[in-house]
Tab-separated table of C-alpha atoms in Angstrom:
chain	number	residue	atom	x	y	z
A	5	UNK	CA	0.000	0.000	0.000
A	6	UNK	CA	1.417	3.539	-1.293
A	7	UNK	CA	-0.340	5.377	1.339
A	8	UNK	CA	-2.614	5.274	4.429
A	9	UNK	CA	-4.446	7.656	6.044
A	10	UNK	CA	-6.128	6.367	9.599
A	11	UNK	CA	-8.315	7.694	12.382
A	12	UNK	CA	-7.148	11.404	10.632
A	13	UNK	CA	-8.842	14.293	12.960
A	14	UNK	CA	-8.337	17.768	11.145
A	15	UNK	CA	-10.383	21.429	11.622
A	16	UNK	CA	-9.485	24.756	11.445
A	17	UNK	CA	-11.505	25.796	13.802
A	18	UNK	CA	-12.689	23.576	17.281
A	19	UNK	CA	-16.572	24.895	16.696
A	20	UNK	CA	-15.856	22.888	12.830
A	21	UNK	CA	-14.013	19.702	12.443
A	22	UNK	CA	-12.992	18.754	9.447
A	23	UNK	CA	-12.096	15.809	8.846
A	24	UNK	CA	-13.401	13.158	11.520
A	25	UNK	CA	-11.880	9.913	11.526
A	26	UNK	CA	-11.065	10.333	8.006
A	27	UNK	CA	-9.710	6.706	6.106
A	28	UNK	CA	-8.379	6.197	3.244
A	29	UNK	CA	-5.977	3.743	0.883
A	30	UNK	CA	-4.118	4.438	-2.128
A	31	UNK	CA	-2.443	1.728	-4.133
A	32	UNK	CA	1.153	2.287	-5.655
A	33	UNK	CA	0.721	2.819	-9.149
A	34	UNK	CA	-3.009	4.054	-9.417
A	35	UNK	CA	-4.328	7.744	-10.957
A	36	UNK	CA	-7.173	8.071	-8.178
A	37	UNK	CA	-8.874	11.506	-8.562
A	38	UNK	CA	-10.005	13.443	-5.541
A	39	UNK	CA	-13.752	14.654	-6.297
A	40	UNK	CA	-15.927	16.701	-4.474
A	41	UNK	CA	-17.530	20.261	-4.402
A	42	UNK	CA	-15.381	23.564	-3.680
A	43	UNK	CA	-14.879	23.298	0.088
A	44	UNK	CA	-15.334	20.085	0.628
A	45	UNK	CA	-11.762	19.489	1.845
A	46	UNK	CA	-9.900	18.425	-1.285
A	47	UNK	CA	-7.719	20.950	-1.105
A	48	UNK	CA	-7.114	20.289	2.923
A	49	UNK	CA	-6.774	16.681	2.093
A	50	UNK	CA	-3.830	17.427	-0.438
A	51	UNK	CA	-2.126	19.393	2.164
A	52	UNK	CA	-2.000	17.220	5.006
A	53	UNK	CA	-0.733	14.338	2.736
A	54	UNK	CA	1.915	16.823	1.624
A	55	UNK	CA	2.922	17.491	4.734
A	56	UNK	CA	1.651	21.284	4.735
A	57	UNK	CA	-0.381	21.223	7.553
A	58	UNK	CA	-0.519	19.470	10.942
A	59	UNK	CA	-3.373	17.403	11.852
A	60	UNK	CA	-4.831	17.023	15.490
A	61	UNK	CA	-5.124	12.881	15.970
A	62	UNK	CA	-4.591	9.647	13.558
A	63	UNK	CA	-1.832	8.755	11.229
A	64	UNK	CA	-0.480	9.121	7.699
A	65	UNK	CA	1.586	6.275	6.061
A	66	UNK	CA	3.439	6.793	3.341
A	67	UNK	CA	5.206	4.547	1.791
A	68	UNK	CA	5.729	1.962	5.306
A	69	UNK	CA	6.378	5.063	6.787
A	70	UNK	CA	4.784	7.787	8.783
A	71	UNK	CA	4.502	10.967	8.248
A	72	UNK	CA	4.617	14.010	10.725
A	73	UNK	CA	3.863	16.918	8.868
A	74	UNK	CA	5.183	20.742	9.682
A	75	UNK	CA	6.717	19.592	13.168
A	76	UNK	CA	8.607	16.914	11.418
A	77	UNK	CA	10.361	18.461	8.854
A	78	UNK	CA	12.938	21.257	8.698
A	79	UNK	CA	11.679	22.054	4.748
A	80	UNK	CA	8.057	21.518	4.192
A	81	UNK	CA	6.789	19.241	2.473
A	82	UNK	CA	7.628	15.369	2.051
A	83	UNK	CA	10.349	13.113	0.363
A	84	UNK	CA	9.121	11.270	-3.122
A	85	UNK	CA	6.354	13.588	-3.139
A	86	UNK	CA	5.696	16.457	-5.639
A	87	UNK	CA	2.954	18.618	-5.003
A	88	UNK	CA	1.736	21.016	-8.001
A	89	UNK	CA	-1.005	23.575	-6.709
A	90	UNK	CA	-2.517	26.956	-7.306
A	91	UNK	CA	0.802	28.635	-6.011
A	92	UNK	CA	3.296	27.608	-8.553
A	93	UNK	CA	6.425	28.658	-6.698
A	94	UNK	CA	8.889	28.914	-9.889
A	95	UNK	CA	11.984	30.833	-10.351
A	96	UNK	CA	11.228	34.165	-11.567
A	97	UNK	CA	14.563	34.892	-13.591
A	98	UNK	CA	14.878	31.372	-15.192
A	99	UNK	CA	13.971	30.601	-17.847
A	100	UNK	CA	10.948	27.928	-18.564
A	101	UNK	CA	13.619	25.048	-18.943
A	102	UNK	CA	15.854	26.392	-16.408
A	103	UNK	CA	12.828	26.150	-14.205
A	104	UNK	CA	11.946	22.531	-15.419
A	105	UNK	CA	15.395	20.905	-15.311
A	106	UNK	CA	15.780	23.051	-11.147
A	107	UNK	CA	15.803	19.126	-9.779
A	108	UNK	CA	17.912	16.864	-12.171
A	109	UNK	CA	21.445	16.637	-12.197
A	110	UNK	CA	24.202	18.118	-13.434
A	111	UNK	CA	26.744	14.877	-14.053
A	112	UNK	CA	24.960	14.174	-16.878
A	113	UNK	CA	23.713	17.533	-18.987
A	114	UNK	CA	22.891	16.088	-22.240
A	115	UNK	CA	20.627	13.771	-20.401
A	116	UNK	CA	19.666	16.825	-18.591
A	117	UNK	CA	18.593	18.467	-21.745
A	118	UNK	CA	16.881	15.616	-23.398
A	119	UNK	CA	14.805	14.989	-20.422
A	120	UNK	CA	13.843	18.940	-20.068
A	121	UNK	CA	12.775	18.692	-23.854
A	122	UNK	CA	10.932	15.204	-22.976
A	123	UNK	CA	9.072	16.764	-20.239
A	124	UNK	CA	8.258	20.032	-22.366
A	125	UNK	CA	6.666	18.070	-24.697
A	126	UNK	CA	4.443	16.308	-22.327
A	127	UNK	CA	3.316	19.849	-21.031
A	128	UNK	CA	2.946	21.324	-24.592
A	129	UNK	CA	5.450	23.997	-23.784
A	130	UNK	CA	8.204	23.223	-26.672
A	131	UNK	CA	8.128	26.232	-28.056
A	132	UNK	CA	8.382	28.353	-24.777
A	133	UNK	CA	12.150	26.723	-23.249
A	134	UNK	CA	14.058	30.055	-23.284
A	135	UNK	CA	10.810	32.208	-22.140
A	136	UNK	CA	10.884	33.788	-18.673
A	137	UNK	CA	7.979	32.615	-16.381
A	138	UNK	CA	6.815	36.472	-16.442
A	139	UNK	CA	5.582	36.332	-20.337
A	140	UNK	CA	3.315	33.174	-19.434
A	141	UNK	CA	-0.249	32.815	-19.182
A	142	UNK	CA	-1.219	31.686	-15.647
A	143	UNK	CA	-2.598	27.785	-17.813
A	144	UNK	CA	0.965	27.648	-18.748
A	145	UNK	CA	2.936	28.361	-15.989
A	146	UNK	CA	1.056	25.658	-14.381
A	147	UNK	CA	2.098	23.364	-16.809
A	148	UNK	CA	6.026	24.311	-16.543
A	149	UNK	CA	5.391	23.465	-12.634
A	150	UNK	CA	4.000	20.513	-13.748
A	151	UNK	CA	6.962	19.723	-15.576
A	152	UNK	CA	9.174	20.797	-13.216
A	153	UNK	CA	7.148	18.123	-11.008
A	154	UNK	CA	7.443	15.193	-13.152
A	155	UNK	CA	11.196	15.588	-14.118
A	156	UNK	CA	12.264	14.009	-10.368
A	157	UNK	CA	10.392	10.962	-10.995
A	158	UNK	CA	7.695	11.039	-7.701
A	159	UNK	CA	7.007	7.661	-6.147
A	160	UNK	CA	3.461	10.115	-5.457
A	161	UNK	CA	2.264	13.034	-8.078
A	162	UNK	CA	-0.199	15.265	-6.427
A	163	UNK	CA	-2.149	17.855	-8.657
A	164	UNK	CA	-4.627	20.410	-7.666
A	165	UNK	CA	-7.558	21.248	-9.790
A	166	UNK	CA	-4.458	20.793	-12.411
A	167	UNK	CA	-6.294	22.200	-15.453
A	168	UNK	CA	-8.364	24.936	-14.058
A	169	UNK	CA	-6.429	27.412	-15.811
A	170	UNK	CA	-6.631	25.327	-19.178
A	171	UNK	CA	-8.733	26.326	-22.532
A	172	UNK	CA	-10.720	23.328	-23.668
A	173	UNK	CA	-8.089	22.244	-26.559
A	174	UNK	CA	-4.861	22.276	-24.100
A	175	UNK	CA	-6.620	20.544	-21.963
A	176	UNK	CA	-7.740	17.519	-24.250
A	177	UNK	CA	-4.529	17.709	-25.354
A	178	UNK	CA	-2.205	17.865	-21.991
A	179	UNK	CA	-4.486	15.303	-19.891
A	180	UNK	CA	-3.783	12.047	-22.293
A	181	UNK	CA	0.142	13.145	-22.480
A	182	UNK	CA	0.334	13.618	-18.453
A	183	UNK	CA	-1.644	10.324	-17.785
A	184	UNK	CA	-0.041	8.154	-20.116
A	185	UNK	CA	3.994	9.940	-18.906
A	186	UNK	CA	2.459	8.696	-15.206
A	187	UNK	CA	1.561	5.031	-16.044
A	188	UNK	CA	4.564	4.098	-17.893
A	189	UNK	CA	7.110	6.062	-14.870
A	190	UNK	CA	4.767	3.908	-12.590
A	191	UNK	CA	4.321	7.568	-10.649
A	192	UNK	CA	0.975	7.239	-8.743
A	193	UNK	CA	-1.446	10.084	-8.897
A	194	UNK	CA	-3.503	12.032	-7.063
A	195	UNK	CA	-5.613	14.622	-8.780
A	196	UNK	CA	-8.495	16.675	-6.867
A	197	UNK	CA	-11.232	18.068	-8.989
A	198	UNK	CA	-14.432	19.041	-9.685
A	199	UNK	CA	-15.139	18.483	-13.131
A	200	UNK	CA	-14.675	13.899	-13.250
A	201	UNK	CA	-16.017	14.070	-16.518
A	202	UNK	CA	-12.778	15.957	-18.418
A	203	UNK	CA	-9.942	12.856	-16.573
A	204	UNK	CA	-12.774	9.755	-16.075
A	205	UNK	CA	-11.390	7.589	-18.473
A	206	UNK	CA	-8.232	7.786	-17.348
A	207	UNK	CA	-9.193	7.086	-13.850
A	208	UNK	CA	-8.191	3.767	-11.240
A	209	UNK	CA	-10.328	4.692	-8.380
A	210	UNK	CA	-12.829	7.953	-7.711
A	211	UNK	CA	-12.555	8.939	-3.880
A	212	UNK	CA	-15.693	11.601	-3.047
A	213	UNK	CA	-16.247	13.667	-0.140
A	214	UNK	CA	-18.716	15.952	1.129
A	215	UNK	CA	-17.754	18.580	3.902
A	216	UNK	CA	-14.964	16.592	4.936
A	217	UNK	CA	-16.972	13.390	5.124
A	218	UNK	CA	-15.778	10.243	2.951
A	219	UNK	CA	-19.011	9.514	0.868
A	220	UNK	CA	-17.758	7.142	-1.862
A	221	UNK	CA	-14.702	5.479	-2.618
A	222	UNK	CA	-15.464	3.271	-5.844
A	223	UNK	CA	-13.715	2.301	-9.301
A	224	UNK	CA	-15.214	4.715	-11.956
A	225	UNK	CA	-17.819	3.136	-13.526
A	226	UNK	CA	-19.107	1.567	-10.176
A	227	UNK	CA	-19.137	5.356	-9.556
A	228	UNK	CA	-21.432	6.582	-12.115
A	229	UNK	CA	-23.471	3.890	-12.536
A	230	UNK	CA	-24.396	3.725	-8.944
A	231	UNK	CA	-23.759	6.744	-7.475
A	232	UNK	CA	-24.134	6.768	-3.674
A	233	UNK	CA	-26.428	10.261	-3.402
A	234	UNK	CA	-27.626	13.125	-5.576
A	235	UNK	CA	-24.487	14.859	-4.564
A	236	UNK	CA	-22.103	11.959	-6.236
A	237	UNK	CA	-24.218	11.364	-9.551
A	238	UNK	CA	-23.902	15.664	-9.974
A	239	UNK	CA	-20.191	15.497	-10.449
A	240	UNK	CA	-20.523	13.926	-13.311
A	241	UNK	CA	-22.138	16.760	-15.052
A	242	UNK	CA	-25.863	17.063	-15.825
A	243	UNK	CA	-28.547	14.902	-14.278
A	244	UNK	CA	-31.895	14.330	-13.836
A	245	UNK	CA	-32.759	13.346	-9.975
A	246	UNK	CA	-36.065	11.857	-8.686
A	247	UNK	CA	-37.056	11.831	-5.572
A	248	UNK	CA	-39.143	8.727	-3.450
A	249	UNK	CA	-42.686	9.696	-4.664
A	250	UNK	CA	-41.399	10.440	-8.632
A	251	UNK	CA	-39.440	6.723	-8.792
A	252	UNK	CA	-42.350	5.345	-8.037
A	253	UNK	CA	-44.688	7.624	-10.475
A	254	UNK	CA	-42.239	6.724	-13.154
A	255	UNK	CA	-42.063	3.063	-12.364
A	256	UNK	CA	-37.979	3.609	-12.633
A	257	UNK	CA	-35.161	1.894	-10.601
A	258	UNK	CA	-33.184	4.666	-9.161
A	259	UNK	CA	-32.966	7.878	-8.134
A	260	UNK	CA	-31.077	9.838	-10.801
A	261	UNK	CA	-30.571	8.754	-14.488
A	262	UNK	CA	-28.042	10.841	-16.864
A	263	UNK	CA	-29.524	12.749	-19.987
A	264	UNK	CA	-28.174	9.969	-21.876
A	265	UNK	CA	-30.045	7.336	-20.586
A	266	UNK	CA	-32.966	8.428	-21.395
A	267	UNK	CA	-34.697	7.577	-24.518
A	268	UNK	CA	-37.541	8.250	-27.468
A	269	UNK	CA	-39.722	4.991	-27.244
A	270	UNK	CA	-42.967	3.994	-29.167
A	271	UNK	CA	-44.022	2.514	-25.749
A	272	UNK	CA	-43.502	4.634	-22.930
A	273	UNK	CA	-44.278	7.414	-21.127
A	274	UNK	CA	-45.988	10.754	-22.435
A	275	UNK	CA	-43.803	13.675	-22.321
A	276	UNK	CA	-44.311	17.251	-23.857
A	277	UNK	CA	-41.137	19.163	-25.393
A	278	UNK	CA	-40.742	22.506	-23.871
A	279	UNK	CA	-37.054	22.939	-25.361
A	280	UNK	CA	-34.939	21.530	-28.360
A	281	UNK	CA	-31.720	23.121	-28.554
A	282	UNK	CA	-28.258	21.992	-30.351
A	283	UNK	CA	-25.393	21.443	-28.098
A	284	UNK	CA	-22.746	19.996	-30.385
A	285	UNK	CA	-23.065	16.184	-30.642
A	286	UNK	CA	-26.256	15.832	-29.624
A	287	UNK	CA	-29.317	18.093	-29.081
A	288	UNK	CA	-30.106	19.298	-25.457
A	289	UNK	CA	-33.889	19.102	-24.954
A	290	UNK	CA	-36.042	19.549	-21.684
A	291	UNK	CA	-39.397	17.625	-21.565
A	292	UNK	CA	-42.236	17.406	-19.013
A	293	UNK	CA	-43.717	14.501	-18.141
A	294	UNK	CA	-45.974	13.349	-15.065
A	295	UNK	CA	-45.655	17.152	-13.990
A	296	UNK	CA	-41.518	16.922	-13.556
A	297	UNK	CA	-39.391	18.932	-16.101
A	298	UNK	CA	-36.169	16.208	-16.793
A	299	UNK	CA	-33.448	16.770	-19.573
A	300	UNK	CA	-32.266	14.266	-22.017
A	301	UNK	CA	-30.047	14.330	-25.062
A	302	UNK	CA	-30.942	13.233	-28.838
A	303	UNK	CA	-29.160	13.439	-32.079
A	304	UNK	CA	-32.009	15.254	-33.648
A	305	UNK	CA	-34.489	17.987	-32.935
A	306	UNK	CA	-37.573	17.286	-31.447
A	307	UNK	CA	-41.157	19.065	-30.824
A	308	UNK	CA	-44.331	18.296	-29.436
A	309	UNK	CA	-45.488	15.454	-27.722
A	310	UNK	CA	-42.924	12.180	-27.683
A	311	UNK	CA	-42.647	8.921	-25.689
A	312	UNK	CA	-39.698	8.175	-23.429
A	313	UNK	CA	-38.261	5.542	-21.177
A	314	UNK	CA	-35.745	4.668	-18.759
A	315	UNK	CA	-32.710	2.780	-19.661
């Protein structure tokens, strides 16, 4: 086991704990993504694995051995770790490779260099080596601490909200290149976020919580096929939620189905069209039926009165 967090006690504050007998495994090796909604103690979490913050009671494991955050170390943070978060810490008069290659050796500097250009690629930075961290965009100095990150070889990556700063292309683009650089360095991951849909199917194990409160801790399509509450099934984008009385209307088998899964039928139930609207790939359309508005997706338009079921 990579790393083990028992009986962890955390708060800011003694009127609000935390994190109550908070436990958790990771296994060496894994991308495991950190989900929840802003507040929910990700962030915290990250931390206190990093060894940025002291916690009150409980134990952190890491690698066979434990950790002691702040108190225990004279520089913070922890050995065979690399933490990349919203502060990206890098050398202000370097240049972006400078800044990258800050960790590897100098015995070797043409493996120095090739490695710096390796890692540049991954980050889609080529083009930006000789730049000064000043002339960046705030998506791509991320990515040079990123880089900077990777180049030491972490038995343990840990990323915060890692492409929050990201347009929609670099983003497609930098997520396969990171998670495939991970898996075949065998560096295990640990990525918090709020958007699972953008990194799901690139993901070991989906860890939720919910004002500091583990609420799921699943593989990901256990995940989103059975979420464990409305709050769970949400992070994967848009859903349609039912509550006791409406599963029962609707004759369905759970309490929230994705627009996806739901489906034009000649047999079915009677729903009116109040909005067709093209999203893309598919057309987003809101329908009424049995006096509850619900959302579902189809590849065409559609008007007036349909049939749908539950799949």
């Amino acid at each position: 086991m990579l790393l083990e967090i028992n009986n962890l006690q955390f708060s800011y504050s003694k009127e609000k704990p935390l994190f109550q007998n908070l436990n958790l495994r990771f296994e060496e090796g894994k991308i495991i993504a950190l989900a929840g909604e802003s507040g929910c103690g990700k962030s915290t979490l990250l931390s206190l694995i990093y060894g940025l913050l002291d916690w009150e009671s409980g134990e952190i494991i890491f690698n066979g051995q434990k950790l002691f955050g702040p108190k225990g170390n004279l520089v913070p943070g922890e050995a065979e770790m690399k933490f990349v978060a919203q502060n990206f810490d890098l050398m202000p008069y370097a240049t972006v490779a400078e800044n990258v290659g800050k960790f590897i050796s100098n015995i070797n500097l043409n493996q120095k260099k090739e490695t710096v250009a390796e890692l540049l690629e991954v980050v889609g930075l080529e083009d930006y080596a000789h730049i000064l961290p000043k002339y960046l965009s705030g998506g791509q100095q991320q990515r040079v601490a990123l880089a900077r990150a990777l180049s030491v070889l972490p038995k343990l990556l840990i990323l915060d909200e890692p492409f929050s700063n990201l347009d929609f292309p670099r983003k497609i683009e930098l997520r396969e290149k990171l998670f495939k650089y991970v898996k075949q360095n065998n560096i295990s991951l640990l990525i918090s976020t709020h958007e699972l849909e953008d990194i799901i199917p690139w993901l070991d194990q989906i860890i939720v919580l919910q004002d500091g409160r583990l609420i799921q801790n699943d593989k990901p399509e256990e995940t989103f096929r059975n979420p464990y509450n409305s709050y769970v099934a949400k992070l994967f984008g848009e859903v349609n939620i039912f509550n006791d009385t409406e599963i029962s209307d609707f004759q369905i088998s759970k309490f929230s189905y994705y627009p996806k899964e739901i489906k034009i039928t000649e047999n079915g139930i009677t729903a009116e069209v109040l909005e067709s609207r093209f999203a893309g790939n598919h057309y987003w359309n809101k329908v009424k039926a049995k006096n509850k508005q619900i959302v579902m997706y189809t590849d065409e338009e559609i008007a007036g009165e349909i049939m749908i079921s539950f799949v």
